[in-house]
């Protein structure tokens, strides 16, 4: 019963045109960044290296596929959650808005199982978005810009990673990003369980992400105490894979906090949806 | 004023009988010390000559290497950098061309500083050599000489070299430059000692702190406390180059040193 339900949910997601909007946006943004890097990447490299090049001669294929992918992920992984919210926010509220939710629940599937199927389908969508980003971002960048050692520029340190020590970091980073997107997906599903049309949950999710991102990025003492508890603080922990040594402790903590968000939000969604008076 | 004029001849007169004894004593002391002064002056001049000769001998040996290709391992220990052990080929061509080739990888060499190899310290233009006596280096007595380039436009202001006289090898050098601070080199020799080519060189150099605005960088704050900001202040960096083998005087072309992006 579970697999047909999941298949049906996936079918519903992929028959909607808005689902492909995410793939299109990712492809467009990635290609624009790659084109910009291809045309003016050297100026970018010279700019970020200027502090180093005063004292060191740096030579070689600095603007390689690994660095370009890292730049793409930095710019894009903050926006992908909005694309995930488009689909997950629609999962339950969309059915309510279309008047199919009541009909759906007349079948002997149970509300918990339906929420879990919607959650799994939304998560699969988020993972597929990331896989698409991996193919078009990492794959195409490596094809166009080639492989090489990666320079990671932080505010007070230059980290150099050897070419044969990078690919596993991307696997880890994409895995971590998947966890972050599933967190967003669960949040959107939670709002979706409370609404009767898709716009509300999508806008609410975007609002929460924007608010939390602003609090995360503002270096104000007022927000320091709450920052560790915001999922937006931990969503960027994928970057830890490109530090040396990899801060596994801090990243595990971030992963556990996001996992806690997923479990709590999923539990809350089931709780709300089970008690919901479904009229459409 | 009058009183003063009166007193002067009186004082001179009063001291006149003692003058004879004083002159004799002075002459005796002078006679006694003159050979010592001459001996000291002669030995000093001799040491100066020795230092210059020693420098010239080492300079000739160093200058015999016109170019080399060496298989190297480079360890960069700089506070604002996290660089793994770099393996590659180091190309050198006299007087000042140097390039690290890393088989397609990114290479990193300190700008100007690394060119302060023995060739540049020893074999460049007219210099004045000053004897610095002897010092103990790692439990061994070594000769110290100071080398001052005569060319006013030289970036190198002064080099102090610690020399193993028995093997005619520079074991340490400390160079003061106009623009690149002070650079110290510690050299260890092995198979290529006859050519004055080291097996290992440790550079200790002055580096400016590196800071980038956070908006430009792609940081991840893992909660580790950051180093105290030392913007503009100089820090010491340490670069260790291990030379595994050399190919000497192969006639390297200048094209090898063309910068590749």
Short mmCIF file of C-alpha atoms in Angstrom, two decimals, chain A residues 6 27 30 33 52 64 68 82 85 108 115 128 139 141 143 148 162 177 185 199 225 230 243 257 264 268 274:
data_model
loop_
_atom_site.label_atom_id
_atom_site.label_comp_id
_atom_site.label_asym_id
_atom_site.label_seq_id
_atom_site.Cartn_x
_atom_site.Cartn_y
_atom_site.Cartn_z
CA UNK A 6 4.25 7.17 -2.79
CA UNK A 27 19.82 25.33 -14.84
CA UNK A 30 24.06 27.73 -12.98
CA UNK A 33 27.34 31.80 -13.32
CA UNK A 52 47.77 36.75 -1.29
CA UNK A 64 38.78 25.07 -12.21
CA UNK A 68 33.31 27.23 -9.96
CA UNK A 82 12.41 28.63 -1.98
CA UNK A 85 8.82 25.33 -0.66
CA UNK A 108 -8.21 3.42 3.60
CA UNK A 115 1.45 12.84 5.53
CA UNK A 128 16.29 15.35 -7.28
CA UNK A 139 29.49 17.89 -13.91
CA UNK A 141 31.81 22.87 -14.53
CA UNK A 143 33.77 19.50 -18.16
CA UNK A 148 42.49 21.09 -10.27
CA UNK A 162 44.37 18.90 -3.49
CA UNK A 177 22.48 20.13 1.58
CA UNK A 185 10.39 20.77 2.85
CA UNK A 199 -0.14 30.27 -1.58
CA UNK A 225 21.66 33.73 21.84
CA UNK A 230 17.79 28.56 13.94
CA UNK A 243 37.59 23.39 5.55
CA UNK A 257 19.69 20.16 14.98
CA UNK A 264 9.48 17.88 15.39
CA UNK A 268 3.57 18.52 14.41
CA UNK A 274 -5.00 14.26 12.19
#
